[in-house]
Short mmCIF file of C-alpha atoms (C1' of nucleotides) in Angstrom, two decimals:
data_model
loop_
_atom_site.label_atom_id
_atom_site.label_comp_id
_atom_site.label_asym_id
_atom_site.label_seq_id
_atom_site.Cartn_x
_atom_site.Cartn_y
_atom_site.Cartn_z
CA MET S 1 147.91 83.88 142.05
CA PHE S 2 145.56 86.85 142.16
CA VAL S 3 146.04 89.86 139.95
CA SER S 4 146.59 92.38 142.68
CA ALA S 5 144.39 95.45 142.44
CA ASP S 6 145.30 96.64 138.97
CA ASP S 7 143.29 99.81 138.96
CA VAL S 8 140.48 99.49 141.42
CA SER S 9 140.44 102.33 143.89
CA ASP S 10 139.44 100.20 146.87
CA THR S 11 139.29 103.17 149.13
CA SER S 12 135.87 102.64 150.58
CA ALA S 13 135.37 103.08 154.24
CA THR S 14 134.16 99.62 155.13
CA ILE S 15 135.63 96.20 154.46
CA ALA S 16 132.31 94.94 153.15
CA ASP S 17 132.27 97.58 150.41
CA ARG S 18 135.87 96.95 149.44
CA ILE S 19 135.38 93.21 149.34
CA PHE S 20 132.29 93.69 147.21
CA ASP S 21 134.24 95.66 144.62
CA ARG S 22 137.10 93.16 144.61
CA LEU S 23 134.80 90.17 144.33
CA ARG S 24 132.80 91.73 141.55
CA GLN S 25 135.96 92.49 139.62
CA ALA S 26 137.30 88.99 140.25
CA ILE S 27 134.08 87.43 139.02
CA VAL S 28 133.72 89.70 136.01
CA GLU S 29 137.28 89.13 134.85
CA GLY S 30 137.01 85.39 135.27
CA GLU S 31 139.51 85.21 138.10
CA ILE S 32 136.89 83.29 140.02
CA PRO S 33 135.65 80.93 137.32
CA PRO S 34 131.96 80.74 136.43
CA GLY S 35 130.02 78.03 138.14
CA SER S 36 132.56 77.64 140.90
CA LYS S 37 131.29 77.34 144.41
CA ILE S 38 132.18 80.16 146.75
CA SER S 39 133.23 78.91 150.13
CA GLU S 40 132.92 81.54 152.79
CA PRO S 41 135.72 80.28 155.04
CA VAL S 42 138.32 79.98 152.28
CA LEU S 43 137.42 83.33 150.73
CA ALA S 44 137.49 85.04 154.10
CA ALA S 45 140.89 83.52 154.81
CA ARG S 46 142.18 84.41 151.35
CA TYR S 47 141.28 88.05 151.77
CA GLY S 48 142.22 88.08 155.42
CA ILE S 49 138.84 89.17 156.72
CA SER S 50 136.02 87.76 158.75
CA ARG S 51 132.91 86.15 157.40
CA GLY S 52 130.63 88.98 158.44
CA PRO S 53 131.64 91.57 155.84
CA LEU S 54 132.09 88.81 153.31
CA ARG S 55 128.50 87.72 153.73
CA GLU S 56 127.29 91.28 153.31
CA ALA S 57 129.24 91.54 150.10
CA MET S 58 127.78 88.24 148.95
CA ARG S 59 124.29 89.56 149.59
CA ARG S 60 125.02 92.48 147.29
CA LEU S 61 126.49 90.20 144.66
CA GLU S 62 123.34 88.16 144.91
CA SER S 63 121.24 91.26 144.31
CA THR S 64 123.22 92.12 141.19
CA ASN S 65 122.77 88.56 139.94
CA LEU S 66 126.45 87.75 139.78
CA VAL S 67 126.16 84.85 142.18
CA ASP S 68 123.40 82.34 142.76
CA ARG S 69 122.60 81.38 146.32
CA LYS S 70 120.70 78.50 147.78
CA PRO S 71 119.89 78.59 151.49
CA ASN S 72 122.00 76.31 153.63
CA VAL S 73 123.94 75.21 150.58
CA GLY S 74 126.06 78.12 149.45
CA ALA S 75 126.72 80.46 146.59
CA ARG S 76 128.01 79.74 143.11
CA VAL S 77 129.25 82.16 140.51
CA ILE S 78 126.64 82.37 137.77
CA THR S 79 127.26 80.40 134.63
CA LEU S 80 126.71 82.55 131.60
CA SER S 81 124.40 81.16 129.01
CA SER S 82 123.99 82.42 125.49
CA ASP S 83 120.30 82.88 126.21
CA GLN S 84 121.03 85.28 129.01
CA LEU S 85 123.52 87.14 126.87
CA LEU S 86 120.85 87.72 124.26
CA GLU S 87 118.40 88.76 126.95
CA ILE S 88 120.83 91.44 128.05
CA TYR S 89 121.10 92.76 124.54
CA VAL S 90 117.33 93.08 124.37
CA ILE S 91 117.25 95.08 127.58
CA ARG S 92 120.12 97.24 126.45
CA GLU S 93 118.26 97.95 123.24
CA ALA S 94 115.32 99.31 125.17
CA LEU S 95 117.25 101.12 127.87
CA GLU S 96 120.08 102.59 125.83
CA GLY S 97 117.67 103.58 123.11
CA MET S 98 115.86 105.67 125.69
CA ALA S 99 119.19 106.90 127.01
CA ALA S 100 120.17 108.10 123.55
CA ARG S 101 116.88 109.93 123.19
CA LEU S 102 117.35 111.68 126.51
CA ALA S 103 121.00 112.43 125.79
CA ALA S 104 120.02 114.09 122.54
CA GLN S 105 117.63 116.30 124.46
CA GLN S 106 119.80 117.14 127.41
CA MET S 107 123.50 116.72 126.75
CA SER S 108 125.55 119.88 126.99
CA ASP S 109 127.55 121.11 124.03
CA ALA S 110 130.76 120.47 125.91
CA ALA S 111 129.79 116.86 126.62
CA ILE S 112 128.85 116.37 122.98
CA ALA S 113 132.21 117.75 121.89
CA ASP S 114 133.90 115.32 124.28
CA LEU S 115 131.89 112.50 122.84
CA GLN S 116 132.86 113.32 119.29
CA GLN S 117 136.49 113.64 120.28
CA LEU S 118 136.31 110.18 121.82
CA LEU S 119 134.87 108.90 118.56
CA ALA S 120 137.69 110.49 116.57
CA GLN S 121 140.17 108.76 118.83
CA HIS S 122 138.43 105.45 118.29
CA ARG S 123 138.45 105.98 114.55
CA SER S 124 142.19 106.62 114.47
CA GLU S 125 142.83 103.63 116.74
CA VAL S 126 140.86 101.26 114.61
CA ALA S 127 142.55 102.63 111.50
CA ARG S 128 145.97 102.12 113.07
CA ASP S 129 145.87 98.58 114.36
CA GLY S 130 142.60 97.03 113.35
CA GLN S 131 140.33 95.31 115.79
CA THR S 132 142.12 95.11 119.07
CA TYR S 133 140.68 94.03 122.34
CA PHE S 134 141.06 97.54 123.65
CA GLN S 135 138.52 98.58 121.07
CA GLN S 136 135.96 96.62 123.01
CA GLU S 137 136.54 98.70 126.10
CA GLY S 138 136.25 101.76 123.91
CA ASP S 139 132.85 100.55 122.78
CA LEU S 140 131.69 100.34 126.38
CA ASP S 141 133.17 103.80 126.93
CA PHE S 142 130.99 105.23 124.18
CA HIS S 143 127.83 103.66 125.51
CA PHE S 144 128.79 104.66 129.02
CA ARG S 145 129.01 108.32 128.06
CA ILE S 146 125.66 108.37 126.38
CA VAL S 147 124.02 106.76 129.36
CA GLN S 148 125.65 109.33 131.59
CA GLY S 149 124.39 112.01 129.24
CA SER S 150 120.81 110.89 129.72
CA GLY S 151 120.77 112.50 133.16
CA ASN S 152 118.40 109.83 134.44
CA ARG S 153 120.05 108.63 137.63
CA ARG S 154 118.18 105.38 137.90
CA LEU S 155 118.83 104.57 134.27
CA ILE S 156 122.51 105.22 134.86
CA ASP S 157 122.40 103.04 137.92
CA ILE S 158 120.79 100.05 136.21
CA LEU S 159 123.08 100.17 133.21
CA CYS S 160 126.36 100.94 134.93
CA ASN S 161 125.99 98.90 138.09
CA ASP S 162 124.42 95.79 136.65
CA LEU S 163 124.33 95.32 132.93
CA TYR S 164 127.73 96.70 131.98
CA HIS S 165 129.47 94.43 134.44
CA LEU S 166 127.61 91.53 132.91
CA ALA S 167 128.61 92.65 129.45
CA ARG S 168 132.24 92.92 130.51
CA MET S 169 132.00 89.47 132.05
CA TYR S 170 130.81 88.00 128.78
CA ARG S 171 133.61 89.69 126.92
CA CYS S 172 136.18 88.36 129.35
CA GLN S 173 134.79 84.84 129.03
CA PHE S 174 134.34 84.86 125.29
CA GLY S 175 137.21 86.03 123.17
CA MET S 176 134.93 88.64 121.58
CA LYS S 177 137.18 89.22 118.61
CA SER S 178 134.48 91.19 116.96
CA ASP S 179 134.77 91.54 113.20
CA ARG S 180 132.19 94.24 113.44
CA VAL S 181 134.29 97.09 114.78
CA ARG S 182 134.30 99.14 111.59
CA ASP S 183 130.55 98.97 111.21
CA ALA S 184 130.09 99.65 114.91
CA ILE S 185 132.26 102.74 114.75
CA LYS S 186 130.22 104.01 111.86
CA GLU S 187 127.02 103.42 113.77
CA HIS S 188 128.49 105.23 116.74
CA GLU S 189 129.21 108.23 114.58
CA LEU S 190 125.66 108.33 113.28
CA ILE S 191 124.34 108.22 116.81
CA ALA S 192 126.68 110.99 117.90
CA ASP S 193 125.57 113.11 114.97
CA ALA S 194 121.93 112.67 115.87
CA ILE S 195 122.72 113.66 119.44
CA ALA S 196 124.66 116.67 118.23
CA GLU S 197 121.60 117.75 116.31
CA HIS S 198 119.43 117.12 119.35
CA ASP S 199 117.27 114.74 117.38
CA GLY S 200 116.10 112.41 120.11
CA GLU S 201 113.78 110.40 117.92
CA LEU S 202 116.55 109.57 115.47
CA ALA S 203 119.15 108.98 118.17
CA GLU S 204 116.93 106.40 119.81
CA TRP S 205 116.18 104.69 116.55
CA LEU S 206 119.85 104.52 115.59
CA MET S 207 120.93 103.28 119.01
CA ARG S 208 118.34 100.55 118.99
CA ARG S 209 119.37 99.47 115.53
CA HIS S 210 123.02 99.53 116.59
CA ILE S 211 122.45 97.26 119.57
CA ARG S 212 120.14 95.04 117.56
CA LEU S 213 122.84 94.57 114.94
CA SER S 214 125.39 93.77 117.61
CA ARG S 215 123.05 91.21 119.05
CA ARG S 216 122.52 89.63 115.64
CA ALA S 217 126.28 89.43 115.15
CA VAL S 218 126.66 87.66 118.48
CA GLU S 219 123.77 85.41 117.56
CA ARG S 220 125.47 84.42 114.31
CA ARG S 221 128.73 83.74 116.11
CA LEU S 222 126.92 81.61 118.64
CA VAL S 223 125.20 79.39 116.10
CA ALA S 224 128.48 79.15 114.17
CA GLU S 225 130.50 78.04 117.18
CA ASN S 226 127.66 76.01 118.49
CA SER S 227 127.65 73.54 115.63
CA GLY S 228 127.91 70.26 117.52
CA GLN S 229 128.97 71.52 120.92
CA SER S 230 127.01 73.28 123.61
CA VAL S 231 128.24 76.76 124.41
CA SER S 232 125.43 77.19 126.86
CA THR S 233 127.88 76.78 129.74
CA PHE S 234 131.51 77.78 129.56
CA ARG S 235 134.53 75.72 130.42
CA SER S 236 135.76 76.44 133.90
CA ARG S 237 139.34 77.38 133.26
CA HIS S 238 140.61 77.03 136.79
CA MET Q 1 101.85 99.06 166.05
CA PHE Q 2 102.91 96.97 163.14
CA VAL Q 3 100.45 95.50 160.69
CA SER Q 4 101.25 91.89 161.27
CA ALA Q 5 102.09 90.01 158.08
CA ASP Q 6 98.92 90.64 156.16
CA ASP Q 7 99.70 88.45 153.20
CA VAL Q 8 103.43 87.93 152.98
CA SER Q 9 104.36 84.29 152.93
CA ASP Q 10 107.51 84.70 155.03
CA THR Q 11 108.45 81.08 154.62
CA SER Q 12 112.00 81.54 153.46
CA ALA Q 13 114.65 79.38 154.93
CA THR Q 14 116.83 82.05 156.46
CA ILE Q 15 116.05 84.90 158.80
CA ALA Q 16 117.90 87.34 156.58
CA ASP Q 17 115.60 86.59 153.64
CA ARG Q 18 112.48 86.82 155.75
CA ILE Q 19 113.56 90.09 157.31
CA PHE Q 20 114.36 91.45 153.87
CA ASP Q 21 110.83 90.74 152.66
CA ARG Q 22 109.27 92.20 155.77
CA LEU Q 23 111.40 95.31 155.70
CA ARG Q 24 110.75 95.87 152.05
CA GLN Q 25 107.03 95.60 152.60
CA ALA Q 26 107.19 97.86 155.63
CA ILE Q 27 109.10 100.49 153.68
CA VAL Q 28 106.94 100.26 150.58
CA GLU Q 29 103.71 100.57 152.51
CA GLY Q 30 105.00 103.50 154.52
CA GLU Q 31 105.00 101.65 157.82
CA ILE Q 32 108.57 102.81 158.21
CA PRO Q 33 108.25 106.42 157.10
CA PRO Q 34 110.41 107.84 154.32
CA GLY Q 35 113.53 109.60 155.44
CA SER Q 36 113.52 107.95 158.83
CA LYS Q 37 116.77 106.64 160.14
CA ILE Q 38 117.01 102.90 160.55
CA SER Q 39 118.67 101.95 163.78
CA GLU Q 40 120.05 98.45 163.70
CA PRO Q 41 119.70 97.73 167.43
CA VAL Q 42 116.09 98.87 167.70
CA LEU Q 43 115.03 97.08 164.53
CA ALA Q 44 116.79 93.92 165.60
CA ALA Q 45 115.07 94.08 168.95
CA ARG Q 46 111.71 94.85 167.37
CA TYR Q 47 111.87 91.80 165.14
CA GLY Q 48 113.53 89.69 167.79
CA ILE Q 49 116.61 88.85 165.79
CA SER Q 50 120.29 89.58 165.85
CA ARG Q 51 122.08 92.28 163.94
CA GLY Q 52 123.81 89.89 161.56
CA PRO Q 53 120.84 88.87 159.43
CA LEU Q 54 119.46 92.37 159.71
CA ARG Q 55 122.61 93.83 158.20
CA GLU Q 56 122.47 91.35 155.32
CA ALA Q 57 118.90 92.37 154.66
CA MET Q 58 119.94 96.02 154.78
CA ARG Q 59 122.62 95.36 152.21
CA ARG Q 60 120.00 93.95 149.87
CA LEU Q 61 117.71 96.90 150.52
CA GLU Q 62 120.62 99.15 149.68
CA SER Q 63 121.12 97.32 146.41
CA THR Q 64 117.48 97.83 145.47
CA ASN Q 65 117.77 101.52 146.32
CA LEU Q 66 115.13 101.48 149.01
CA VAL Q 67 117.52 102.69 151.69
CA ASP Q 68 120.44 105.05 151.53
CA ARG Q 69 123.54 104.20 153.52
CA LYS Q 70 126.48 106.25 154.63
CA PRO Q 71 129.45 104.45 156.16
CA ASN Q 72 129.73 104.79 159.90
CA VAL Q 73 126.58 106.83 159.98
CA GLY Q 74 123.68 104.55 159.20
CA ALA Q 75 120.87 103.91 156.79
CA ARG Q 76 117.83 106.02 156.04
CA VAL Q 77 114.72 105.12 154.11
CA ILE Q 78 114.83 106.93 150.81
CA THR Q 79 112.75 110.06 150.47
CA LEU Q 80 110.76 109.97 147.29
CA SER Q 81 111.10 112.97 145.06
CA SER Q 82 108.87 113.83 142.17
CA ASP Q 83 111.94 113.87 139.95
CA GLN Q 84 112.70 110.27 140.75
CA LEU Q 85 109.09 109.31 140.20
CA LEU Q 86 109.24 110.76 136.71
CA GLU Q 87 112.55 109.02 136.09
CA ILE Q 88 110.92 105.72 136.89
CA TYR Q 89 108.16 106.39 134.41
CA VAL Q 90 110.75 107.01 131.72
CA ILE Q 91 112.45 103.71 132.43
CA ARG Q 92 109.18 101.89 132.54
CA GLU Q 93 108.27 103.36 129.17
CA ALA Q 94 111.41 101.87 127.64
CA LEU Q 95 111.34 98.56 129.46
CA GLU Q 96 107.65 97.79 129.38
CA GLY Q 97 107.44 98.89 125.79
CA MET Q 98 109.97 96.22 124.99
CA ALA Q 99 108.13 93.79 127.23
CA ALA Q 100 104.92 94.38 125.31
CA ARG Q 101 106.71 93.76 122.03
CA LEU Q 102 108.14 90.49 123.30
CA ALA Q 103 104.86 89.46 124.86
CA ALA Q 104 103.10 89.97 121.54
CA GLN Q 105 105.62 87.66 119.94
CA GLN Q 106 105.76 84.97 122.56
CA MET Q 107 102.73 84.86 124.79
CA SER Q 108 100.70 81.68 124.62
CA ASP Q 109 97.06 81.76 123.64
CA ALA Q 110 96.07 80.64 127.11
CA ALA Q 111 98.00 83.46 128.73
CA ILE Q 112 96.45 85.94 126.33
CA ALA Q 113 92.99 84.64 127.19
CA ASP Q 114 93.81 85.05 130.87
CA LEU Q 115 94.96 88.59 130.22
CA GLN Q 116 91.77 89.52 128.44
CA GLN Q 117 89.70 87.96 131.17
CA LEU Q 118 91.57 90.07 133.71
CA LEU Q 119 90.77 93.12 131.62
CA ALA Q 120 87.10 92.22 131.50
CA GLN Q 121 87.10 91.97 135.26
CA HIS Q 122 88.74 95.37 135.56
CA ARG Q 123 86.20 96.84 133.20
CA SER Q 124 83.29 95.55 135.25
CA GLU Q 125 84.90 96.73 138.47
CA VAL Q 126 85.47 100.22 137.23
CA ALA Q 127 81.93 100.30 135.86
CA ARG Q 128 80.56 99.19 139.20
CA ASP Q 129 82.21 101.47 141.71
CA GLY Q 130 84.27 104.00 139.85
CA GLN Q 131 87.87 104.68 140.65
CA THR Q 132 88.71 102.73 143.73
CA TYR Q 133 92.11 102.32 145.22
CA PHE Q 134 92.00 98.65 144.45
CA GLN Q 135 91.90 99.59 140.80
CA GLN Q 136 95.44 100.80 141.16
CA GLU Q 137 96.59 97.35 142.20
CA GLY Q 138 94.74 96.00 139.20
CA ASP Q 139 96.76 98.30 137.00
CA LEU Q 140 99.97 96.88 138.38
CA ASP Q 141 98.52 93.41 137.84
CA PHE Q 142 98.01 94.10 134.16
CA HIS Q 143 101.52 95.40 133.65
CA PHE Q 144 102.88 92.55 135.73
CA ARG Q 145 101.33 89.96 133.44
CA ILE Q 146 102.67 91.51 130.30
CA VAL Q 147 106.14 91.67 131.76
CA GLN Q 148 105.83 88.03 132.72
CA GLY Q 149 104.68 87.29 129.21
CA SER Q 150 107.84 88.73 127.74
CA GLY Q 151 109.75 85.64 128.80
CA ASN Q 152 112.89 87.70 129.40
CA ARG Q 153 114.01 86.68 132.86
CA ARG Q 154 116.24 89.65 133.49
CA LEU Q 155 113.59 92.04 132.29
CA ILE Q 156 111.13 90.42 134.66
CA ASP Q 157 113.66 90.67 137.45
CA ILE Q 158 114.37 94.37 136.99
CA LEU Q 159 110.72 95.33 136.72
CA CYS Q 160 109.26 93.11 139.40
CA ASN Q 161 112.01 93.23 141.99
CA ASP Q 162 112.90 96.90 141.77
CA LEU Q 163 110.66 99.24 139.87
CA TYR Q 164 107.27 97.86 140.82
CA HIS Q 165 108.04 98.08 144.50
CA LEU Q 166 109.05 101.67 143.95
CA ALA Q 167 105.83 102.33 142.06
CA ARG Q 168 103.81 100.78 144.85
CA MET Q 169 105.71 102.88 147.36
CA TYR Q 170 104.78 106.05 145.52
CA ARG Q 171 101.16 104.99 145.42
CA CYS Q 172 101.13 104.30 149.13
CA GLN Q 173 102.72 107.66 149.89
CA PHE Q 174 100.63 109.69 147.49
CA GLY Q 175 96.93 109.21 147.57
CA MET Q 176 96.94 108.37 143.86
CA LYS Q 177 93.27 108.96 143.35
CA SER Q 178 93.74 108.73 139.66
CA ASP Q 179 91.05 110.32 137.55
CA ARG Q 180 92.52 108.52 134.61
CA VAL Q 181 91.28 105.01 135.26
CA ARG Q 182 88.78 104.95 132.43
CA ASP Q 183 91.30 106.09 129.86
CA ALA Q 184 93.88 103.72 131.28
CA ILE Q 185 91.53 100.77 130.99
CA LYS Q 186 90.87 101.66 127.38
CA GLU Q 187 94.59 101.83 126.69
CA HIS Q 188 95.04 98.49 128.38
CA GLU Q 189 92.48 96.98 126.07
CA LEU Q 190 94.20 98.32 123.00
CA ILE Q 191 97.48 96.86 124.18
CA ALA Q 192 95.89 93.50 124.88
CA ASP Q 193 94.34 93.51 121.41
CA ALA Q 194 97.70 94.19 119.80
CA ILE Q 195 99.22 91.35 121.78
CA ALA Q 196 96.37 89.06 120.81
CA GLU Q 197 97.12 89.82 117.18
CA HIS Q 198 100.81 89.24 117.81
CA ASP Q 199 101.64 92.70 116.55
CA GLY Q 200 104.77 93.45 118.53
CA GLU Q 201 105.45 96.76 116.84
CA LEU Q 202 102.03 98.12 117.69
CA ALA Q 203 102.02 96.65 121.19
CA GLU Q 204 105.25 98.41 122.01
CA TRP Q 205 104.04 101.69 120.60
CA LEU Q 206 100.76 101.52 122.52
CA MET Q 207 102.47 100.55 125.76
CA ARG Q 208 104.94 103.38 125.48
CA ARG Q 209 102.16 105.83 124.79
CA HIS Q 210 100.17 104.46 127.72
CA ILE Q 211 103.01 104.93 130.17
CA ARG Q 212 103.87 108.31 128.70
CA LEU Q 213 100.30 109.48 129.23
CA SER Q 214 100.32 108.19 132.78
CA ARG Q 215 103.52 110.09 133.40
CA ARG Q 216 102.04 113.27 131.98
CA ALA Q 217 99.01 112.89 134.22
CA VAL Q 218 101.26 112.55 137.24
CA GLU Q 219 103.26 115.52 136.05
CA ARG Q 220 100.13 117.64 135.83
CA ARG Q 221 99.04 116.58 139.28
CA LEU Q 222 102.45 117.43 140.65
CA VAL Q 223 102.52 120.95 139.28
CA ALA Q 224 98.92 121.44 140.42
CA GLU Q 225 99.62 120.35 143.99
CA ASN Q 226 102.98 121.99 143.94
CA SER Q 227 101.64 125.52 143.62
CA GLY Q 228 103.36 127.20 146.54
CA GLN Q 229 104.60 124.21 148.46
CA SER Q 230 107.40 121.80 147.75
CA VAL Q 231 106.30 118.23 147.21
CA SER Q 232 109.84 117.24 146.42
CA THR Q 233 110.09 115.57 149.82
CA PHE Q 234 107.11 114.10 151.60
CA ARG Q 235 106.01 114.74 155.11
CA SER Q 236 107.35 112.15 157.49
CA ARG Q 237 104.21 110.99 159.20
CA HIS Q 238 105.86 109.45 162.20
"C1'" DT W 1 123.58 134.77 175.73
"C1'" DC W 2 126.01 132.31 172.45
"C1'" DA W 3 130.11 130.00 170.40
"C1'" DG W 4 133.39 126.41 170.94
"C1'" DG W 5 135.45 122.41 172.64
"C1'" DA W 6 135.74 118.28 175.61
"C1'" DT W 7 133.27 114.43 177.21
"C1'" DA W 8 129.99 110.75 177.13
"C1'" DA W 9 126.67 107.82 175.04
"C1'" DT W 10 125.19 105.52 171.27
"C1'" DC W 11 125.73 103.32 167.05
"C1'" DT W 12 128.13 101.10 163.28
"C1'" DG W 13 131.75 97.86 161.71
"C1'" DT W 14 134.09 93.74 162.68
"C1'" DC W 15 135.26 89.50 164.79
"C1'" DG W 16 135.16 84.83 166.81
"C1'" DA W 17 132.19 81.05 168.39
"C1'" DC W 18 128.11 77.99 168.59
"C1'" DA W 19 124.18 75.57 166.53
"C1'" DA W 20 121.53 73.80 162.61
"C1'" DT W 21 121.60 72.07 158.21
"C1'" DC W 22 123.24 69.71 154.12
"C1'" DA W 23 126.52 67.00 150.94
"C1'" DG W 24 129.26 62.95 150.67
"C1'" DC W 25 130.25 58.29 151.92
"C1'" DG W 26 130.06 53.78 153.65
"C1'" DC W 27 127.15 50.01 154.87
"C1'" DA W 28 123.40 47.06 155.14
"C1'" DT W 29 119.59 44.98 152.70
"C1'" DG W 30 116.29 43.53 149.07
"C1'" DC N 1 124.16 44.62 141.92
"C1'" DA N 2 121.24 48.46 142.86
"C1'" DT N 3 119.01 51.07 146.39
"C1'" DG N 4 117.83 53.02 150.74
"C1'" DC N 5 119.60 54.42 155.30
"C1'" DG N 6 122.45 56.47 158.78
"C1'" DC N 7 126.75 58.65 159.97
"C1'" DT N 8 130.39 61.97 159.56
"C1'" DG N 9 132.50 66.04 158.14
"C1'" DA N 10 132.19 70.49 156.69
"C1'" DT N 11 129.67 74.57 155.74
"C1'" DT N 12 126.12 77.89 156.43
"C1'" DG N 13 123.16 80.64 159.55
"C1'" DT N 14 122.99 83.03 163.75
"C1'" DC N 15 124.42 85.18 167.88
"C1'" DG N 16 126.84 88.00 171.38
"C1'" DA N 17 130.74 90.99 172.26
"C1'" DC N 18 134.46 94.36 171.37
"C1'" DA N 19 136.72 98.41 168.90
"C1'" DG N 20 136.35 102.64 166.28
"C1'" DA N 21 133.61 106.40 164.83
"C1'" DT N 22 130.01 109.71 165.13
"C1'" DT N 23 126.55 112.37 167.28
"C1'" DA N 24 124.61 114.63 171.16
"C1'" DT N 25 125.33 116.88 175.50
"C1'" DC N 26 127.16 119.84 178.64
"C1'" DC N 27 130.40 122.83 180.45
"C1'" DT N 28 133.40 126.77 180.00
"C1'" DG N 29 134.67 131.21 178.48
"C1'" DA N 30 134.14 135.45 175.79
#
DNA sequence: TCAGGATAATCTGTCGACAATCAGCGCATG
DNA sequence: CATGCGCTGATTGTCGACAGATTATCCTGA
């Protein structure tokens, strides 16, 4: 019934930390459907633990905005709305734009070479078999590296521990068969070039434009799909 | 020994939520000194509660990066470093710049009028009795309103629930006798004017410059104070 | 005198149980 | 027939207690 630990390390010291990772993954990948109520007793029984660590994990999930809690009532998995998706794009535009600027100023030559090698791999992949789902993960990989390259620990924390999980959640819920991969790859290359030339100003501008274009593409898809039916809340595919 | 609930509402339904608010305030205001170890039994006894709710509150504090936890060892209040302070300024530059742009596009006329009235009040205050500490809170007030005006809920959440508490914590630890208040007020007015004219582009540019200048001022103060002694970690005034 | 190891005390992590609160449901009543 | 009320069942919030781990202490020996 549950996809058993495909690649998660799950080697933390405490149960609460492990259960937090597993729950986050389960929520992000849609295993626990959006909007569903989370019952502490059944979850604790399912994972074979007590309610104490589970509640601590829930508190962390609440902090990262993956679940919504009401006192004395319980917790529900958040229901993704198109509004919130667009809000995330706006924040990513600001934050990753800054990350690109910092990366251009600070990234080591070795890291830049790695980045460009990753891009070459992406290019060959997309040339080989078009727009596959894996490409989407590759996109996150690219952004992930640039954020890491910024060297700003709190920036890395916000992006990698909150927003990227949200982004992955949206992609798992939606099909996300982006018809924009070729353009996106090209934009990635421009950004990488700007970083390679240590042009922070340009790197930020290009990154912001890149994310803005992605957001517009999603926006168009939303209004296209949304003709007549509300996509504001997703079907709960239990 | 403890400043008893000066203005915190503390009317949440659950103990864990109340204790989270109180602990956060205590940490931010330096009541629990930076770097000090947090012992669950003594804190629980001090607040007259059990360890369960306390641990849930600690998990939330961990998520907001106000405490640092090591498994089987315990939690310590974070020690503020000048590096991290500068990192926060960088993030604020990106995020609040975007907030100013959005606010210029979306803020209602009434909210804009309120904002300008707040600025007028600040101006009169700073003209009356120079650079008071209270002025610093007024600065946060101004930024707070613009972030609220952006209408982006997640942006508001990140800024108001994480970064502003950190900023307040730095101000409580440092003396923060800013000699920049007059310039800052002027910059605030320019930003408010841009918002009033619904010029998002300009508002973002001005806000980013404003925060960048504030960061540079802090930077200068740091290197000035730091001549000979490390300010990287603060004295623990137990 | 100082290094090293064994012991003890304390603390964290986890669990099961009790009490308070809320959602759902049936029933009475206008 | 619709609506308000009380009851029941289950769930959440909270507590105290136990097990494992870590830190501090003290004793021994070189």
